[in-house]
Coordinates of N, CA and C in Angstrom, one line a residue:
M213 N 56.7 -74.9 -13.0 CA 58.1 -75.2 -13.2 C 58.4 -75.1 -14.7
R214 N 59.6 -74.8 -15.0 CA 60.0 -74.7 -16.3 C 60.7 -76.0 -16.8
P215 N 60.7 -76.3 -18.0 CA 61.4 -77.5 -18.5 C 62.9 -77.3 -18.4
L216 N 63.6 -78.4 -18.5 CA 65.1 -78.3 -18.5 C 65.6 -77.4 -19.6
P217 N 66.6 -76.5 -19.3 CA 67.2 -75.7 -20.3 C 68.1 -76.5 -21.2
T218 N 68.4 -75.9 -22.4 CA 69.4 -76.6 -23.2 C 70.7 -76.4 -22.6
P219 N 71.7 -77.3 -22.7 CA 71.7 -78.5 -23.5 C 71.1 -79.7 -22.8
F220 N 70.6 -79.5 -21.5 CA 70.1 -80.7 -20.8 C 68.8 -81.3 -21.5
S221 N 67.9 -80.4 -22.0 CA 66.7 -80.9 -22.7 C 67.1 -81.7 -24.0
D222 N 68.1 -81.1 -24.7 CA 68.6 -81.8 -25.9 C 69.2 -83.2 -25.6
I223 N 69.9 -83.3 -24.5 CA 70.5 -84.5 -24.0 C 69.4 -85.5 -23.7
A224 N 68.4 -85.0 -22.9 CA 67.3 -85.9 -22.5 C 66.6 -86.4 -23.8
L225 N 66.3 -85.6 -24.8 CA 65.6 -86.0 -26.0 C 66.5 -87.0 -26.8
L226 N 67.8 -86.8 -26.7 CA 68.7 -87.7 -27.4 C 68.7 -89.1 -26.7
L227 N 68.6 -89.1 -25.4 CA 68.6 -90.4 -24.7 C 67.3 -91.1 -24.9
V228 N 66.2 -90.4 -25.0 CA 64.8 -91.0 -25.3 C 64.9 -91.6 -26.7
R229 N 65.4 -90.8 -27.6 CA 65.5 -91.3 -29.0 C 66.3 -92.6 -29.1
L230 N 67.5 -92.6 -28.4 CA 68.4 -93.7 -28.5 C 67.7 -94.9 -27.8
L231 N 67.1 -94.8 -26.7 CA 66.5 -95.9 -26.0 C 65.3 -96.5 -26.8
V232 N 64.4 -95.6 -27.2 CA 63.2 -96.1 -28.0 C 63.7 -96.7 -29.3
G233 N 64.6 -96.0 -30.0 CA 65.2 -96.5 -31.3 C 65.8 -97.9 -31.2
V234 N 66.6 -98.1 -30.2 CA 67.3 -99.4 -30.0 C 66.3 -100.5 -29.7
V235 N 65.3 -100.2 -28.8 CA 64.3 -101.2 -28.5 C 63.5 -101.6 -29.8
L236 N 63.2 -100.6 -30.6 CA 62.4 -100.8 -31.8 C 63.2 -101.7 -32.8
V237 N 64.4 -101.2 -33.0 CA 65.3 -102.0 -34.0 C 65.5 -103.4 -33.5
A238 N 65.7 -103.6 -32.3 CA 65.9 -105.0 -31.7 C 64.7 -105.8 -32.0
H239 N 63.5 -105.3 -31.7 CA 62.3 -106.1 -31.9 C 62.0 -106.3 -33.4
G240 N 62.3 -105.3 -34.2 CA 62.1 -105.5 -35.7 C 63.1 -106.5 -36.2
L241 N 64.3 -106.5 -35.8 CA 65.3 -107.5 -36.2 C 64.9 -108.9 -35.7
Q242 N 64.4 -109.0 -34.5 CA 63.9 -110.3 -34.0 C 62.8 -110.8 -34.9
K243 N 61.8 -110.0 -35.3 CA 60.8 -110.4 -36.2 C 61.3 -110.8 -37.5
L244 N 62.3 -110.0 -38.0 CA 62.9 -110.3 -39.3 C 63.6 -111.7 -39.3
S245 N 64.3 -112.0 -38.2 CA 65.0 -113.2 -38.1 C 64.0 -114.4 -38.0
N246 N 62.8 -114.2 -37.5 CA 61.8 -115.3 -37.6 C 61.1 -115.4 -38.9
G247 N 61.4 -114.5 -39.8 CA 60.8 -114.5 -41.1 C 59.4 -114.0 -41.2
V248 N 59.1 -113.4 -42.3 CA 57.8 -112.8 -42.4 C 56.7 -113.8 -42.2
G249 N 56.9 -115.0 -42.8 CA 55.9 -116.1 -42.6 C 55.7 -116.5 -41.2
G250 N 56.8 -116.6 -40.4 CA 56.7 -116.9 -39.0 C 55.9 -115.9 -38.2
V251 N 56.3 -114.6 -38.5 CA 55.6 -113.5 -37.8 C 54.1 -113.5 -38.2
A252 N 53.9 -113.6 -39.5 CA 52.5 -113.6 -40.0 C 51.7 -114.8 -39.3
S253 N 52.3 -115.9 -39.2 CA 51.6 -117.0 -38.5 C 51.2 -116.7 -37.1
G254 N 52.2 -116.1 -36.4 CA 51.9 -115.7 -35.0 C 50.8 -114.6 -34.9
F255 N 50.9 -113.7 -35.9 CA 49.9 -112.6 -36.0 C 48.5 -113.2 -36.2
A256 N 48.4 -114.2 -37.2 CA 47.2 -114.8 -37.5 C 46.6 -115.5 -36.2
G257 N 47.5 -116.1 -35.4 CA 47.0 -116.8 -34.2 C 46.4 -115.8 -33.2
M258 N 46.8 -114.5 -33.3 CA 46.3 -113.5 -32.4 C 45.1 -112.8 -32.9
G259 N 44.7 -113.2 -34.2 CA 43.5 -112.5 -34.8 C 43.8 -111.2 -35.5
I260 N 45.1 -110.9 -35.7 CA 45.5 -109.7 -36.4 C 45.1 -109.8 -37.8
P261 N 44.3 -108.8 -38.3 CA 43.9 -108.9 -39.7 C 45.0 -108.7 -40.7
L262 N 44.9 -109.3 -41.9 CA 45.9 -109.3 -42.9 C 47.3 -109.6 -42.3
P263 N 47.5 -110.8 -41.8 CA 48.7 -111.0 -41.0 C 50.0 -110.9 -41.8
T264 N 50.0 -111.2 -43.0 CA 51.3 -111.0 -43.8 C 51.6 -109.5 -44.0
V265 N 50.6 -108.8 -44.4 CA 50.7 -107.3 -44.5 C 51.1 -106.6 -43.2
S266 N 50.4 -107.1 -42.1 CA 50.7 -106.6 -40.8 C 52.1 -106.9 -40.3
A267 N 52.6 -108.1 -40.7 CA 53.9 -108.5 -40.3 C 55.0 -107.6 -41.0
L268 N 54.7 -107.4 -42.3 CA 55.6 -106.5 -43.1 C 55.6 -105.1 -42.5
F269 N 54.4 -104.6 -42.2 CA 54.3 -103.3 -41.6 C 55.0 -103.2 -40.3
A270 N 54.8 -104.2 -39.4 CA 55.5 -104.1 -38.1 C 57.0 -104.2 -38.2
I271 N 57.5 -105.0 -39.1 CA 59.0 -105.1 -39.3 C 59.5 -103.8 -39.9
A272 N 58.8 -103.2 -40.9 CA 59.2 -102.0 -41.4 C 59.2 -100.8 -40.5
V273 N 58.1 -100.7 -39.7 CA 58.0 -99.6 -38.7 C 59.0 -99.8 -37.6
E274 N 59.2 -101.0 -37.1 CA 60.2 -101.2 -36.0 C 61.6 -100.9 -36.4
I275 N 62.0 -101.5 -37.6 CA 63.4 -101.2 -38.0 C 63.5 -99.8 -38.6
G276 N 62.7 -99.5 -39.6 CA 62.7 -98.1 -40.2 C 62.5 -97.0 -39.2
G277 N 61.5 -97.1 -38.4 CA 61.1 -96.1 -37.4 C 62.2 -96.0 -36.4
G278 N 62.7 -97.2 -36.0 CA 63.8 -97.2 -35.0 C 65.0 -96.5 -35.5
V279 N 65.4 -96.8 -36.7 CA 66.6 -96.1 -37.3 C 66.4 -94.6 -37.4
L280 N 65.1 -94.2 -37.9 CA 64.9 -92.8 -38.0 C 64.9 -92.1 -36.6
L281 N 64.4 -92.7 -35.6 CA 64.4 -92.1 -34.2 C 65.9 -92.1 -33.7
L282 N 66.6 -93.1 -34.0 CA 68.1 -93.1 -33.6 C 68.8 -91.9 -34.2
A283 N 68.5 -91.6 -35.4 CA 69.2 -90.5 -36.1 C 68.5 -89.2 -35.9
G284 N 67.3 -89.2 -35.4 CA 66.6 -88.0 -35.2 C 66.2 -87.4 -36.5
A285 N 65.8 -88.2 -37.5 CA 65.4 -87.8 -38.8 C 63.9 -88.1 -39.0
A286 N 63.2 -87.2 -39.6 CA 61.7 -87.3 -39.7 C 61.1 -87.7 -38.4
T287 N 61.5 -87.1 -37.3 CA 61.2 -87.6 -36.0 C 59.7 -87.5 -35.7
T288 N 59.0 -86.4 -36.1 CA 57.6 -86.2 -35.9 C 56.8 -87.4 -36.5
V289 N 57.1 -87.6 -37.8 CA 56.4 -88.7 -38.5 C 56.7 -90.0 -37.9
A290 N 58.0 -90.3 -37.7 CA 58.4 -91.6 -37.2 C 57.8 -91.8 -35.8
G291 N 57.8 -90.8 -34.9 CA 57.2 -91.0 -33.6 C 55.7 -91.3 -33.7
L292 N 55.0 -90.6 -34.6 CA 53.6 -90.9 -34.7 C 53.3 -92.3 -35.3
V293 N 54.0 -92.7 -36.3 CA 53.8 -94.0 -36.9 C 54.1 -95.1 -35.9
V294 N 55.2 -94.9 -35.1 CA 55.5 -95.9 -34.0 C 54.4 -96.0 -33.0
A295 N 53.9 -94.8 -32.6 CA 52.8 -94.8 -31.6 C 51.6 -95.5 -32.1
V296 N 51.2 -95.3 -33.4 CA 50.1 -96.0 -34.0 C 50.3 -97.5 -34.0
E297 N 51.5 -97.9 -34.4 CA 51.8 -99.3 -34.4 C 51.7 -99.9 -33.0
M298 N 52.1 -99.2 -32.0 CA 52.1 -99.7 -30.7 C 50.6 -99.8 -30.1
V299 N 49.8 -98.9 -30.6 CA 48.4 -98.9 -30.3 C 47.8 -100.2 -30.8
G300 N 48.1 -100.5 -32.1 CA 47.7 -101.8 -32.7 C 48.2 -103.0 -31.9
A301 N 49.5 -102.9 -31.5 CA 50.0 -104.0 -30.7 C 49.3 -104.2 -29.4
Y302 N 48.9 -103.1 -28.8 CA 48.1 -103.2 -27.6 C 46.7 -103.8 -27.9
L303 N 46.1 -103.3 -28.9 CA 44.7 -103.8 -29.2 C 44.7 -105.3 -29.6
F304 N 45.7 -105.8 -30.3 CA 45.6 -107.1 -30.8 C 46.5 -108.1 -30.0
A305 N 47.6 -107.7 -29.4 CA 48.5 -108.6 -28.8 C 48.6 -108.5 -27.3
H306 N 48.3 -107.3 -26.8 CA 48.5 -107.1 -25.3 C 47.3 -106.3 -24.7
P307 N 46.0 -106.8 -25.0 CA 44.9 -106.1 -24.5 C 44.6 -106.3 -23.0
G308 N 43.8 -105.5 -22.5 CA 43.4 -105.7 -21.1 C 44.1 -104.8 -20.1
L309 N 43.9 -105.0 -18.8 CA 44.4 -104.2 -17.8 C 45.7 -104.6 -17.2
N310 N 46.2 -105.8 -17.5 CA 47.4 -106.3 -17.0 C 48.6 -105.5 -17.6
P311 N 49.4 -104.8 -16.8 CA 50.5 -104.1 -17.4 C 51.8 -105.0 -17.6
F312 N 51.9 -106.1 -17.0 CA 53.2 -106.8 -16.9 C 53.5 -107.6 -18.2
V313 N 54.6 -107.2 -18.8 CA 54.9 -107.8 -20.1 C 55.2 -109.3 -20.0
D314 N 55.7 -109.8 -18.8 CA 56.0 -111.2 -18.7 C 54.7 -112.1 -18.7
S315 N 53.6 -111.4 -18.6 CA 52.3 -112.2 -18.6 C 51.4 -111.6 -19.7
G316 N 52.0 -111.2 -20.8 CA 51.3 -110.7 -22.0 C 50.8 -109.2 -21.8
G317 N 51.2 -108.5 -20.9 CA 50.7 -107.2 -20.6 C 51.2 -106.1 -21.6
W318 N 50.8 -104.9 -21.3 CA 51.0 -103.8 -22.3 C 52.1 -102.8 -21.9
E319 N 52.8 -103.1 -20.9 CA 53.8 -102.0 -20.4 C 54.8 -101.7 -21.4
L320 N 55.4 -102.6 -22.2 CA 56.4 -102.3 -23.2 C 55.8 -101.5 -24.3
V321 N 54.7 -101.9 -24.9 CA 54.1 -101.2 -26.0 C 53.6 -99.8 -25.5
G322 N 53.2 -99.7 -24.3 CA 52.7 -98.4 -23.8 C 53.8 -97.4 -23.6
V323 N 55.0 -97.9 -23.1 CA 56.1 -97.0 -23.0 C 56.7 -96.6 -24.3
I324 N 56.7 -97.5 -25.3 CA 57.2 -97.2 -26.6 C 56.2 -96.2 -27.3
A325 N 54.9 -96.4 -27.2 CA 53.9 -95.4 -27.7 C 54.1 -94.1 -27.1
A326 N 54.3 -94.0 -25.8 CA 54.5 -92.7 -25.1 C 55.7 -92.1 -25.6
G327 N 56.8 -92.8 -25.7 CA 58.1 -92.3 -26.2 C 57.9 -91.7 -27.6
G328 N 57.2 -92.4 -28.5 CA 57.0 -92.0 -29.9 C 56.2 -90.7 -29.8
L329 N 55.1 -90.6 -29.0 CA 54.3 -89.4 -29.0 C 55.1 -88.3 -28.4
A330 N 55.9 -88.5 -27.3 CA 56.7 -87.4 -26.7 C 57.7 -86.9 -27.7
L331 N 58.3 -87.7 -28.5 CA 59.3 -87.2 -29.5 C 58.6 -86.5 -30.6
A332 N 57.4 -87.0 -31.0 CA 56.6 -86.2 -32.0 C 56.2 -84.9 -31.5
A333 N 55.9 -84.8 -30.3 CA 55.5 -83.5 -29.7 C 56.6 -82.5 -29.4
A334 N 57.7 -83.1 -28.9 CA 58.8 -82.2 -28.4 C 59.9 -82.0 -29.5
G335 N 59.9 -82.9 -30.5 CA 60.9 -82.9 -31.5 C 62.2 -83.6 -31.1
P336 N 63.1 -83.7 -31.9 CA 64.3 -84.6 -31.7 C 65.4 -84.0 -30.8
G337 N 65.3 -82.7 -30.7 CA 66.4 -82.0 -30.0 C 67.5 -81.6 -30.9
R338 N 68.5 -80.9 -30.4 CA 69.6 -80.3 -31.2 C 70.5 -81.4 -31.8
F339 N 70.7 -82.5 -31.1 CA 71.6 -83.5 -31.6 C 70.9 -84.5 -32.5
S340 N 70.5 -84.0 -33.6 CA 69.7 -84.8 -34.6 C 69.9 -84.4 -36.0
V341 N 69.6 -85.3 -36.9 CA 69.6 -84.9 -38.3 C 68.5 -83.8 -38.6
D342 N 67.4 -83.9 -38.0 CA 66.3 -82.9 -38.2 C 66.9 -81.5 -37.9
A343 N 67.6 -81.4 -36.8 CA 68.1 -80.1 -36.3 C 69.2 -79.6 -37.3
L344 N 70.0 -80.6 -37.8 CA 71.1 -80.1 -38.7 C 70.5 -79.6 -40.0
V345 N 69.4 -80.3 -40.5 CA 68.8 -79.9 -41.7 C 68.1 -78.6 -41.6
A346 N 67.5 -78.3 -40.4 CA 66.8 -77.1 -40.1 C 67.8 -75.9 -39.8
G347 N 69.1 -76.3 -39.6 CA 70.1 -75.3 -39.3 C 70.2 -75.0 -37.8
R348 N 69.5 -75.8 -36.9 CA 69.6 -75.5 -35.5 C 70.7 -76.3 -34.8
G349 N 71.4 -77.2 -35.6 CA 72.5 -77.9 -35.0 C 73.9 -77.3 -35.3
R350 N 73.8 -76.0 -35.6 CA 75.1 -75.3 -35.9 C 75.9 -75.1 -34.6
T351 N 77.2 -75.1 -34.8 CA 78.0 -74.7 -33.6 C 78.1 -73.2 -33.6
P352 N 78.4 -72.6 -32.4 CA 78.5 -71.2 -32.4 C 79.4 -70.5 -33.4
A353 N 80.5 -71.2 -33.7 CA 81.4 -70.6 -34.7 C 80.8 -70.6 -36.1
R354 N 80.1 -71.7 -36.4 CA 79.5 -71.8 -37.8 C 78.3 -70.8 -37.8
H355 N 77.6 -70.6 -36.7 CA 76.5 -69.7 -36.6 C 77.0 -68.2 -36.8
A356 N 78.1 -67.9 -36.2 CA 78.6 -66.6 -36.3 C 79.1 -66.3 -37.7
V357 N 79.7 -67.3 -38.4 CA 80.0 -67.1 -39.8 C 78.8 -66.9 -40.6
G358 N 77.7 -67.7 -40.4 CA 76.5 -67.6 -41.1 C 75.9 -66.2 -41.0
V359 N 75.8 -65.7 -39.7 CA 75.2 -64.4 -39.5 C 76.0 -63.3 -40.2
S360 N 77.4 -63.4 -40.1 CA 78.2 -62.3 -40.7 C 78.1 -62.4 -42.2
S361 N 77.8 -63.5 -42.8 CA 77.8 -63.6 -44.3 C 76.4 -63.4 -44.8
G362 N 75.5 -62.9 -43.9 CA 74.1 -62.5 -44.4 C 73.1 -63.7 -44.5
E363 N 73.5 -64.8 -43.8 CA 72.5 -66.0 -43.8 C 71.3 -65.7 -43.1

């Protein structure tokens, strides 16, 4: 089978970016509202190494990476960094076979990691800053003008 054609694939990538980005920003802001010290204390209790540095990293990745994914900017790098952070979250905060998040399981971090990897692999789609910068977000009229002017 073939993947969805454009614009459907671009809309699907936009929806994945928006969903993963909103979830990341929400969790990053939640951590920020608890304060770096509060997050670091919780991380220390889970045995996460360098808890203050890890707390700052988690907050930065979740807010910064989430915003980048929302915009579709630096999507490959943002998706990979988010996936790496979620692997760390699995290893230190949600280990084991239990998938259910309500009992400490890994389902949320697994889905976020998969979303980050999928976006890193597929790219952000046409409705993104990355596409605009690369010139793929042009409208047909702008593209026609660009072609006729020797672009």
